[in-house]
Structures are given as C-alpha cells and as structure tokens.
Short mmCIF file of C-alpha atoms in Angstrom, two decimals:
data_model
loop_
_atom_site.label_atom_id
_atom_site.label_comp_id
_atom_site.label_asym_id
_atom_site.label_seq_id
_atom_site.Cartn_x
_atom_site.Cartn_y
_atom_site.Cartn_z
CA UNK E 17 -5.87 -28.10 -40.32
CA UNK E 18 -2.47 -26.76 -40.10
CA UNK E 19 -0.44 -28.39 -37.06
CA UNK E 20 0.25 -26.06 -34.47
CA UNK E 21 4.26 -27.11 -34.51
CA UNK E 22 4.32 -26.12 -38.00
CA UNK E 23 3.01 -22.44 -37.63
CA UNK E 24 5.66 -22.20 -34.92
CA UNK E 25 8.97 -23.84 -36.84
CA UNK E 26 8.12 -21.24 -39.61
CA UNK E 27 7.95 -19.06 -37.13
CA UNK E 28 10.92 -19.24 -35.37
CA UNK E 29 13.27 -20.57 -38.05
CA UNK E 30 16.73 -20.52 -36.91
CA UNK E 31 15.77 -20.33 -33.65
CA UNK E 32 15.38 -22.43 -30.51
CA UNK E 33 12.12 -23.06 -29.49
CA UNK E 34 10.83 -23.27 -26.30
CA UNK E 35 7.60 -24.66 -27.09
CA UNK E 36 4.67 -25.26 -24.91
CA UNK E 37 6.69 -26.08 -21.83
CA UNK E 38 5.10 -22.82 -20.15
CA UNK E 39 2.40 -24.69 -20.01
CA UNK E 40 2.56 -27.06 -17.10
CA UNK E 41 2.45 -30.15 -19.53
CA UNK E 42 5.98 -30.28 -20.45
CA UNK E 43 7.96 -31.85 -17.38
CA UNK E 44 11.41 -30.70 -18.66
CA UNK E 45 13.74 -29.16 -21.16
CA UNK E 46 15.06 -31.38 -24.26
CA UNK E 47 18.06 -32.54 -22.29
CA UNK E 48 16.03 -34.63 -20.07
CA UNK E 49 14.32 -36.10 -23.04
CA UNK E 50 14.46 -39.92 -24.41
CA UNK E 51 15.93 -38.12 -27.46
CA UNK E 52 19.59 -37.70 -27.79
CA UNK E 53 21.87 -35.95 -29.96
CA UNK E 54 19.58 -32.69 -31.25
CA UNK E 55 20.30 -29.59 -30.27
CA UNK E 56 17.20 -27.85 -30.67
CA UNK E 57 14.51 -26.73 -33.55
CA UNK E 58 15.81 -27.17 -36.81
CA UNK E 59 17.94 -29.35 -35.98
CA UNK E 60 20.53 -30.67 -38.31
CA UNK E 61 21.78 -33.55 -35.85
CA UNK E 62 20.00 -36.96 -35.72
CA UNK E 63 17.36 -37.52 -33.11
CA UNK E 64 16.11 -40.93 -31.50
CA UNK E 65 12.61 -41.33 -30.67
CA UNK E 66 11.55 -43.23 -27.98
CA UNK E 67 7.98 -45.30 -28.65
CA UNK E 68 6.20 -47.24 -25.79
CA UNK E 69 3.29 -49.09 -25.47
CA UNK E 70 2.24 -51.19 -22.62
CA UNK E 71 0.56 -53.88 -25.07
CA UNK E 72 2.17 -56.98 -25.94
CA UNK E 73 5.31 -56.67 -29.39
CA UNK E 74 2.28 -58.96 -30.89
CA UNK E 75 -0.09 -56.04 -30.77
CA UNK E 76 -1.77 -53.37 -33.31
CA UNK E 77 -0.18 -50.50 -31.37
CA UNK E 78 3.27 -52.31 -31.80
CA UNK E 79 2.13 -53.15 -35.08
CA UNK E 80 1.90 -49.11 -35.77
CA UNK E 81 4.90 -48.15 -34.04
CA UNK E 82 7.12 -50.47 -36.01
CA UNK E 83 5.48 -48.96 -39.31
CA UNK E 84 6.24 -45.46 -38.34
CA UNK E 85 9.65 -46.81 -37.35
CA UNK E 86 9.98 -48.17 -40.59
CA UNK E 87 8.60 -45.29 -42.43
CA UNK E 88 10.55 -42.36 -40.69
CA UNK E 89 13.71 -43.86 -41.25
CA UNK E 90 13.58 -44.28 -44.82
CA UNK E 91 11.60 -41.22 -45.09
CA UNK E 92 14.18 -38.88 -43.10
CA UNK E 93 17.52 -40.88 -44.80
CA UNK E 94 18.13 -41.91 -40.89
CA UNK E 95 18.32 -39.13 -39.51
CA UNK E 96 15.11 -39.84 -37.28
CA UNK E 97 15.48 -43.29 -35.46
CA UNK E 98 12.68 -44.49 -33.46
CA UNK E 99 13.58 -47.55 -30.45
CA UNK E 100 9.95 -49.57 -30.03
CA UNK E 101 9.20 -50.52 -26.47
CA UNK E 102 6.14 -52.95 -26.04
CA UNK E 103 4.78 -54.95 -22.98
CA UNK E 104 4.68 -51.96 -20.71
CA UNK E 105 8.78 -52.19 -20.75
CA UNK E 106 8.66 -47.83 -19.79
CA UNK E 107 4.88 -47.82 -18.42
CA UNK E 108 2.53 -50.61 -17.43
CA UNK E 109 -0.58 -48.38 -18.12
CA UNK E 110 -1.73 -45.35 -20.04
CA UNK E 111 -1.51 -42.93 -17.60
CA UNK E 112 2.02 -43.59 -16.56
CA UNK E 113 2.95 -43.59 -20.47
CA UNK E 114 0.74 -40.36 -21.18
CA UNK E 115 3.26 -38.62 -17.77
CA UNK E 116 6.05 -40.43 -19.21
CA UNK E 117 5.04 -38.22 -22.23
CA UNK E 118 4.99 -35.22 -20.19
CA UNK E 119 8.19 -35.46 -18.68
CA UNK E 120 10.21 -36.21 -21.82
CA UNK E 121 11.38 -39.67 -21.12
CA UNK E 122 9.34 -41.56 -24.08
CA UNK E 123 8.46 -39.71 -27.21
CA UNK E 124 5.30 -41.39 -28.97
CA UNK E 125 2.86 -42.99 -27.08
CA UNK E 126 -0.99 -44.27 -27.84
CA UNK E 127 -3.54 -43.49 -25.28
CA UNK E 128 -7.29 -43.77 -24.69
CA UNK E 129 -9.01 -40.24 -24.74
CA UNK E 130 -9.68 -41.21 -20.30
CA UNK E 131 -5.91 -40.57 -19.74
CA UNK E 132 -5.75 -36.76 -21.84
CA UNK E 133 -9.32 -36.16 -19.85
CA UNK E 134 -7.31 -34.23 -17.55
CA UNK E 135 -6.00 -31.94 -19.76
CA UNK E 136 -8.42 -31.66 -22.40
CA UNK E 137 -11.63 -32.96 -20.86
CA UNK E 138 -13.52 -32.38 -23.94
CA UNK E 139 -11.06 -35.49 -25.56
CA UNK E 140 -13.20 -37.50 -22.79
CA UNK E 141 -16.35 -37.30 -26.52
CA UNK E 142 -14.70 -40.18 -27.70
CA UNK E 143 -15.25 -42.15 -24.45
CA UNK E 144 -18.97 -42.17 -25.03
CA UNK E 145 -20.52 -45.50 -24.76
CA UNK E 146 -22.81 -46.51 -28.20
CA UNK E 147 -21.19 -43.03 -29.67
CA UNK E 148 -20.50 -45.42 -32.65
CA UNK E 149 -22.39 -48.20 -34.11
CA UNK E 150 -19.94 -49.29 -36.76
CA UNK E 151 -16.11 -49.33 -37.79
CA UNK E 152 -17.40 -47.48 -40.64
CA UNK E 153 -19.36 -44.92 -38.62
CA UNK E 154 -16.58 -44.39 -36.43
CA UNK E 155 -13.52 -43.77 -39.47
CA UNK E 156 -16.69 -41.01 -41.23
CA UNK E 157 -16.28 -39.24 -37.37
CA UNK E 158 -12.87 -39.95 -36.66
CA UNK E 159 -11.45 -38.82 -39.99
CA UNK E 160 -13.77 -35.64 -40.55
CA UNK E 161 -14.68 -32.66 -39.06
CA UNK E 162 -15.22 -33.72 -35.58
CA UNK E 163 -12.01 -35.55 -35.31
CA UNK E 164 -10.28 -32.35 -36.28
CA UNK E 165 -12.50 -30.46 -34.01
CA UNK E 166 -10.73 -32.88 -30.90
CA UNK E 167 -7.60 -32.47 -32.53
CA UNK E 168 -7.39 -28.82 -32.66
CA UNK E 169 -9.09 -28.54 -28.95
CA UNK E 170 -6.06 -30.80 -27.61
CA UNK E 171 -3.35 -28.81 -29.65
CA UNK E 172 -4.77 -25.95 -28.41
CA UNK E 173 -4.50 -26.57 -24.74
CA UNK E 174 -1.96 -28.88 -24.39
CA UNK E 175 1.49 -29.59 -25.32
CA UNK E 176 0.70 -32.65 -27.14
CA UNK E 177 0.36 -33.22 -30.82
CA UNK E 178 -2.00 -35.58 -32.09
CA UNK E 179 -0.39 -37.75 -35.20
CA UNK E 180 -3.56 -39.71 -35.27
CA UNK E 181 -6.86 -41.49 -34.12
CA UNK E 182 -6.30 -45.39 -33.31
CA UNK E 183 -8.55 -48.03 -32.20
CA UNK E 184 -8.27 -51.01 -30.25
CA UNK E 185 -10.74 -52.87 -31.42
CA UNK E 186 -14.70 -52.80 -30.22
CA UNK E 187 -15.12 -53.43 -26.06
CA UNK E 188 -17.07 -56.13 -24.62
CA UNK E 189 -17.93 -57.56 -21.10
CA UNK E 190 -16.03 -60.57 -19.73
CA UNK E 191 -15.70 -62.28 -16.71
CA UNK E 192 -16.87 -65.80 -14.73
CA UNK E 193 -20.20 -64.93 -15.26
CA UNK E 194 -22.24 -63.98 -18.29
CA UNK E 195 -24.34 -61.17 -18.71
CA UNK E 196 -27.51 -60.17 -21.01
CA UNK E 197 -28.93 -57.33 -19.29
CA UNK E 198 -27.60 -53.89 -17.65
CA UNK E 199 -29.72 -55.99 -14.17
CA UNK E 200 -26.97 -58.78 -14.26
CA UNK E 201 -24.84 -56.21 -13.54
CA UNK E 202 -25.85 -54.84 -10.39
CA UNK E 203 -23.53 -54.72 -7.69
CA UNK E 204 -20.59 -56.47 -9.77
CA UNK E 205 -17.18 -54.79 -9.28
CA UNK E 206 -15.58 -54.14 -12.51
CA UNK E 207 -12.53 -52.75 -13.90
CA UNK E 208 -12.75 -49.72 -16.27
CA UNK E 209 -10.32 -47.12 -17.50
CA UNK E 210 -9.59 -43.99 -15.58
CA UNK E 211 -12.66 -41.54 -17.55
CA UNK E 212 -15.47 -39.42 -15.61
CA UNK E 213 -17.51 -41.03 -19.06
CA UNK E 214 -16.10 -44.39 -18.51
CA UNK E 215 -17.41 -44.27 -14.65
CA UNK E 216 -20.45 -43.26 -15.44
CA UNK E 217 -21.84 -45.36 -18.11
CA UNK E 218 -20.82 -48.19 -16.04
CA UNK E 219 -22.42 -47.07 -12.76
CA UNK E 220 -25.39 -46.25 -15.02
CA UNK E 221 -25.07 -49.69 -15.89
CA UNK E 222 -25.33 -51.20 -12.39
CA UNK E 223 -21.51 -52.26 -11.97
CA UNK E 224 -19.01 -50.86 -9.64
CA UNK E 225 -16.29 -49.17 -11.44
CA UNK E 226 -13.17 -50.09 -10.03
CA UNK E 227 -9.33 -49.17 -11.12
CA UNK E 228 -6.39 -51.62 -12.06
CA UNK E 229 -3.64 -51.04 -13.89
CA UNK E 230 -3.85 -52.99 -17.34
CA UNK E 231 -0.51 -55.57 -15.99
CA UNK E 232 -1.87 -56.38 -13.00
CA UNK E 233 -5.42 -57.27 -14.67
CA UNK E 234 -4.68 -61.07 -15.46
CA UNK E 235 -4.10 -61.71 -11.14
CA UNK E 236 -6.78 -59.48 -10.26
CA UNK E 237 -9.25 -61.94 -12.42
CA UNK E 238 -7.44 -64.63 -11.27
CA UNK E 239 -7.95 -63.82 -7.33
CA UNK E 240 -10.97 -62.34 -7.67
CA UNK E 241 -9.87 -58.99 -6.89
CA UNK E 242 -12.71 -57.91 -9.31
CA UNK E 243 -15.29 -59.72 -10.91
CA UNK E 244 -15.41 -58.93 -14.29
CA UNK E 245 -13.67 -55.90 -17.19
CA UNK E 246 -14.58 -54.77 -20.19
CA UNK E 247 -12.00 -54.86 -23.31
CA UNK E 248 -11.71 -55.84 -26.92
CA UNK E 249 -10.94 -59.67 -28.28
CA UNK E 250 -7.20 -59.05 -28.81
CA UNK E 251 -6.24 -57.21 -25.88
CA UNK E 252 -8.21 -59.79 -23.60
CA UNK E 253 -6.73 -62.50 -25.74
CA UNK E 254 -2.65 -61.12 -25.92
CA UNK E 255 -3.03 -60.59 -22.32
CA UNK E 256 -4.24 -63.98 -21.43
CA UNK E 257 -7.25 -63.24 -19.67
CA UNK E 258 -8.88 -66.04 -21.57
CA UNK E 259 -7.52 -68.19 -19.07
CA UNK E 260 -9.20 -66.82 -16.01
CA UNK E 261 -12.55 -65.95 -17.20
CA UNK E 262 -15.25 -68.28 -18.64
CA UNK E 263 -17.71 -65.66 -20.40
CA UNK E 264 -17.66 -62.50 -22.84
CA UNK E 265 -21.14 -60.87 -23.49
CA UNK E 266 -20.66 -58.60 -26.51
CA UNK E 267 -22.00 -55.88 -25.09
CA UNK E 268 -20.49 -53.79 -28.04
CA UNK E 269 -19.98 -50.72 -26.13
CA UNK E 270 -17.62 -48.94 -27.81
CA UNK E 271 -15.94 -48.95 -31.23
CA UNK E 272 -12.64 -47.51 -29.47
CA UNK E 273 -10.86 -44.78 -30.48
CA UNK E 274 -7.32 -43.89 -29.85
CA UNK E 275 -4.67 -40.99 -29.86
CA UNK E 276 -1.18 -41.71 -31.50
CA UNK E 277 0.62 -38.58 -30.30
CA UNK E 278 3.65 -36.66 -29.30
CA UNK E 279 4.75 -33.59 -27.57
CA UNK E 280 5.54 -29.89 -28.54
CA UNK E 281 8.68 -30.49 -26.83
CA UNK E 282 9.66 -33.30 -29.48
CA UNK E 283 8.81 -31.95 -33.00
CA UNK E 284 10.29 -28.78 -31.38
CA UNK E 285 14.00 -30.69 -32.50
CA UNK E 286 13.27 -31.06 -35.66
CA UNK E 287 14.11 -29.57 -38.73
CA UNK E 288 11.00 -28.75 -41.48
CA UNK E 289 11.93 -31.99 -43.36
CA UNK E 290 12.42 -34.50 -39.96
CA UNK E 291 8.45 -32.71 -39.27
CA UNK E 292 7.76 -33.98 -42.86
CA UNK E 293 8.99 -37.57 -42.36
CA UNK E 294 7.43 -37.96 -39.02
CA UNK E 295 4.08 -36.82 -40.66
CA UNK E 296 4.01 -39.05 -43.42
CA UNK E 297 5.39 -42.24 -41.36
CA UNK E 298 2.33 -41.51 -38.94
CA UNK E 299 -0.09 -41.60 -41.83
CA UNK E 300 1.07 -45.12 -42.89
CA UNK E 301 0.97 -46.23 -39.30
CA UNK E 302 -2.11 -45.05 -38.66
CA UNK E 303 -3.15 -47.48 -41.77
CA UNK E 304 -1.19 -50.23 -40.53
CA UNK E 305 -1.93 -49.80 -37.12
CA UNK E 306 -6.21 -49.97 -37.91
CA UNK E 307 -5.67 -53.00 -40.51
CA UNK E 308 -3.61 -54.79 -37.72
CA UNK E 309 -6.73 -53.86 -35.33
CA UNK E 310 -9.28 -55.65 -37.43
CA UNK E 311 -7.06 -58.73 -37.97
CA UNK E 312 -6.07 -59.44 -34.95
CA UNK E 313 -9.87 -58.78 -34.02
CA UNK E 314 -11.33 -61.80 -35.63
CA UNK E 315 -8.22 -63.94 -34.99
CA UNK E 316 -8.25 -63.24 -31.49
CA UNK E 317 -11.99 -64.01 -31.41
CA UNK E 318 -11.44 -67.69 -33.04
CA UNK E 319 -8.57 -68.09 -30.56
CA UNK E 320 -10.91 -67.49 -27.48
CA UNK E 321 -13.68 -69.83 -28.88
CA UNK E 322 -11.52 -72.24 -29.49
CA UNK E 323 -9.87 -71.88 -25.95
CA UNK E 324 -13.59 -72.75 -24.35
CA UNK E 325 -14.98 -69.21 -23.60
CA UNK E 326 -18.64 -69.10 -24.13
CA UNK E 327 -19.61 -65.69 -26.15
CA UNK E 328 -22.90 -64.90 -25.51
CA UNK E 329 -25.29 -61.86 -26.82
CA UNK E 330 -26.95 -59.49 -24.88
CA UNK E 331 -29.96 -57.26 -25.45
CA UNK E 332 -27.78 -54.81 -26.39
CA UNK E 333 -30.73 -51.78 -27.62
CA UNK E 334 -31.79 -52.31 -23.30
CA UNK E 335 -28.16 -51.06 -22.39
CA UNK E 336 -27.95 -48.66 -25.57
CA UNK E 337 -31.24 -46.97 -23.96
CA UNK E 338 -29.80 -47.38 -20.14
CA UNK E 339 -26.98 -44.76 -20.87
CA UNK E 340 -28.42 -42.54 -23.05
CA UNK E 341 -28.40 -40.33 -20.04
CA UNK E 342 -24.63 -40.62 -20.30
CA UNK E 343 -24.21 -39.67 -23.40
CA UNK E 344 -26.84 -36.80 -23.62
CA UNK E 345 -24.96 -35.28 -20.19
CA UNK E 346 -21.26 -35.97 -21.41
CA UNK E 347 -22.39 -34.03 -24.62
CA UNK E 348 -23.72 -31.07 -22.79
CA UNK E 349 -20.91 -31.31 -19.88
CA UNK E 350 -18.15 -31.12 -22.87
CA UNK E 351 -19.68 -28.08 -24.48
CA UNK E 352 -20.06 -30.60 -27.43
CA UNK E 353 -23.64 -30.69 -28.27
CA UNK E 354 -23.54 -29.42 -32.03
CA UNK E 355 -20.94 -32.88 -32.54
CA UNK E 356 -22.96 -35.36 -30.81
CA UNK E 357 -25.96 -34.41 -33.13
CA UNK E 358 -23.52 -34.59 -36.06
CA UNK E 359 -22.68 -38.32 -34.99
CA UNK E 360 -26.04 -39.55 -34.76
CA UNK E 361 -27.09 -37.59 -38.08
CA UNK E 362 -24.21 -39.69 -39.23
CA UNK E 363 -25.53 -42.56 -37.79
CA UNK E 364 -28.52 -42.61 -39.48
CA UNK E 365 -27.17 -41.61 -42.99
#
C-alpha cells in the first residue's frame, strides 16, 4: 500500500502543499498547527510534533508515543521532535483529541474506530462486538488485507493518515453488580463509546447506552450517575475505577483495535527523509505500544484481584449469539460483507 502523502510529496517536490485541507477535515493552515518552525513540504527546518493521549503517562498509548518519540529523533538526527502529553493534558476524551487533530493543535493522536465513524463510517468494522476471538485472530486481520482495506478507505476520504492499528486491551463489563447473561442487563444504564456499532450491540444487549467522557467516568461510578461500563483491565485499573465498582464479568466483547494516526496537514511539512523517520518510529511503536498492551493486561488484572474485585464468567456463546444481528447488519450497513466473511473464515482456520 503506498501512503497517500507519499504519492503527493513526489508529486509536488519543491513545492508547498496544500494537502487535504479542501476537504472539511483540516481546521486550519500549518501556522495554526502544534508544529513550529517548518515552513512547508519538504521542509528543511525542524518540526515539533505534538502527541496526546487522554490515558494515564503509565499507559500503552504513552508507552507508544514515547517509543516513536524515541525512535524519530534518532531516526531524523533531531530534526523531528515529538512533546508527549498523557492524562488528557490537550483532550479528556477521543473525540476532543480526534478535533484537536482536525484543527492542527496536536499532531498524533490514538483513537477508537467510534470517534473516525463520522468521517469514515466504514472504520466503525472494527467496532464489531465478538469480530475477534483472539489476540492472534485479531493481529492475522489487523495486519493483512482487511486492515489495509480500512486504511486505504480512511486515507481516501479523510485527511488523516493512519501510522497504525493499536489495541487497548480486550473489553469487559464492570460495575456494582455482576452479570452472566445479556437478561442481567436489562434496563441497566451503561457507559459506552460514541459508535452507531457500539450503541447497538449494547441495546441489543438489554443495557442503556449512555455517554461520559472517559475523565469524568471514575465520579459518574462513584455517584451513580450510571450503573455500570465496559473497558479493558488496565484502563479500568490506571483510572481507578477499581475503587468504585465491586464486579467485572468478562464478557470478552471485543479484542480492541486502535488507530495511531496523523493528518495530511502534518506529513505535508516534511521532507522525504522526516516521512521516512516518522514511518519507521511508528512501526517500532506500534510493537512497543501492543507488547505494553498485553503486559499491563495481566498486571492490571492481578492488581484488581488483589484490590477485592470479584471477576466472574459469563455465558459468553448466549451474548456472542444475542448480537449476531449486530454484526450481520453493521457488515451489510458498511458495504463490508466480503471482509466480515474473511474474518470468520479466519476464525475458523
């Protein structure tokens, strides 16, 4: 797959670029960028890259950043620097990083595929519930075909460039009460990300999908503003939520995926061998960032246990089978029928 920026810096060598900011995505020129001190594609002149995450500095996706940090530095001889923001320091949720994106004033965020939905709603694939049943099945999707399919369809459409697919870990229920079937659901408001897929698997599911932003999640447990949310071990357990609720059900909804990515509007100031540094420090952080995933995973888990929350299994083939409607209609909604089938042939190889 040859990145869309890279067709147009050959392109347009020499020249300045406008980019996709025709587009409607692009909320700016360069100057009102994080970046300072480029003046343009090809680009001789140093540029800083603002990264942002609303996790905690303890977190994979900080993890990742500081390895492309890391990475692009030595790789460009300093000419790229990269400033790491964590604990939602420019953007307390997704959505407000993803706009932050759009107008310019951070450079690299990570983002579940609910907050692109807008743009790209075919991106919305990856929110399937029980798309995946593995880490393994998920990297054979993620890192093939299909993944470049998404890739290419939010390139294509968009002013964003995807760097590469994340994951935060593998989502389970939690909340005061424990569940084992889609019934104990029923009624039970609960806080999901912003995704028409999202929505509807957990409507499907009995619960009442409800909206908070992801730093305001520990009170809203706390008061009872909502009953119960859905997340993986290490974001429930860096956030602290471990200390409001008494149950997670592992539900195993979704082996998460996410996109590391930046904007047309960024790569646009650099020169062809800043493009190549930036590519090759967000290959290693892609590793680093899944490794870190998987750690903190089962050392998050032992954390929680040992902090007096009761994990308990569900029945999880009676919720699997309670949104396959979700999945069958997302599929044909997204005009992505021919990929779904390719997941579950993958699933059963």
């Amino acid at each position: 797959m040859i990145k869309k920026w890279m067709t147009t810096s050959i392109l347009t060598a020499g020249m300045v670029v406008v980019g996709a900011c025709g587009n409607g995505e692009s909320g700016g020129d360069s100057g009102e960028n994080g970046s300072s001190g480029s003046s343009g594609s090809g680009s001789e002149d140093s540029v800083n890259l603002i990264a942002a995450t609303q996790l905690d500095s303890e977190s994979a996706f900080a993890a990742g950043f500081e390895k492309f940090k890391e990475v692009v530095e030595e790789e460009s001889d300093g000419s790229v620097t990269v400033e790491v923001h964590t604990n939602g320091d420019l953007g307390g949720n997704e959505d407000e990083l993803v706009q932050n994106l759009k107008t310019g004033s951070v450079d690299l965020v990570a983002a579940a595929p609910g907050f692109m939905a807008q743009s790209v709603q075919e991106v919305d694939f990856f929110s399937m519930p029980y798309l995946f049943e593995s880490r393994d099945h998920w990297k054979s999707v993620i890192d093939g075909d299909i993944g470049d399919t998404l890739t290419n369809k939010i390139e294509s459409n968009t002013s964003f460039n995807v760097l590469g697919y994340w994951t935060a870990g593998v989502r389970n229920y939690y909340g005061a009460e424990p569940i084992e079937t889609p019934s104990d659901l029923d009624g039970m408001s609960l806080r999901t990300q912003d995704s028409p897929v999202v929505t509807n698997t957990w409507e499907a599911l009995g619960a009442q999908p409800t909206s908070v932003a992801w730093d305001e999640m520990y009170q809203a447990l706390q008061n009872n503003v909502v009953d119960a949310a859905e997340n993986d071990f290490t974001n429930i357990y860096l956030a602290s939520h471990h200390e409001v609720i008494n149950n997670i059900s592992l539900t195993q909804h979704d082996y998460t995926t996410r996109l590391f990515f930046t904007s047309d509007q960024v790569m646009d100031k650099l020169n062809e061998s800043q493009q190549e540094a930036v590519m090759t420090a967000a290959e290693e952080a892609t590793k680093t960032e899944r490794e870190t995933d998987q750690r903190l995973a089962e050392e998050s888990r032992e954390a929680i246990k040992e902090a007096g929350v009761k994990i308990n299994e569900v029945d999880q083939q009676k919720f699997f089978e309670q949104t396959e409607s979700v999945r069958e209609n997302a599929a044909e909604n997204l005009n992505l029928v021919e990929e779904y089938e390719k997941v579950v042939e993958l699933k059963e190889n």
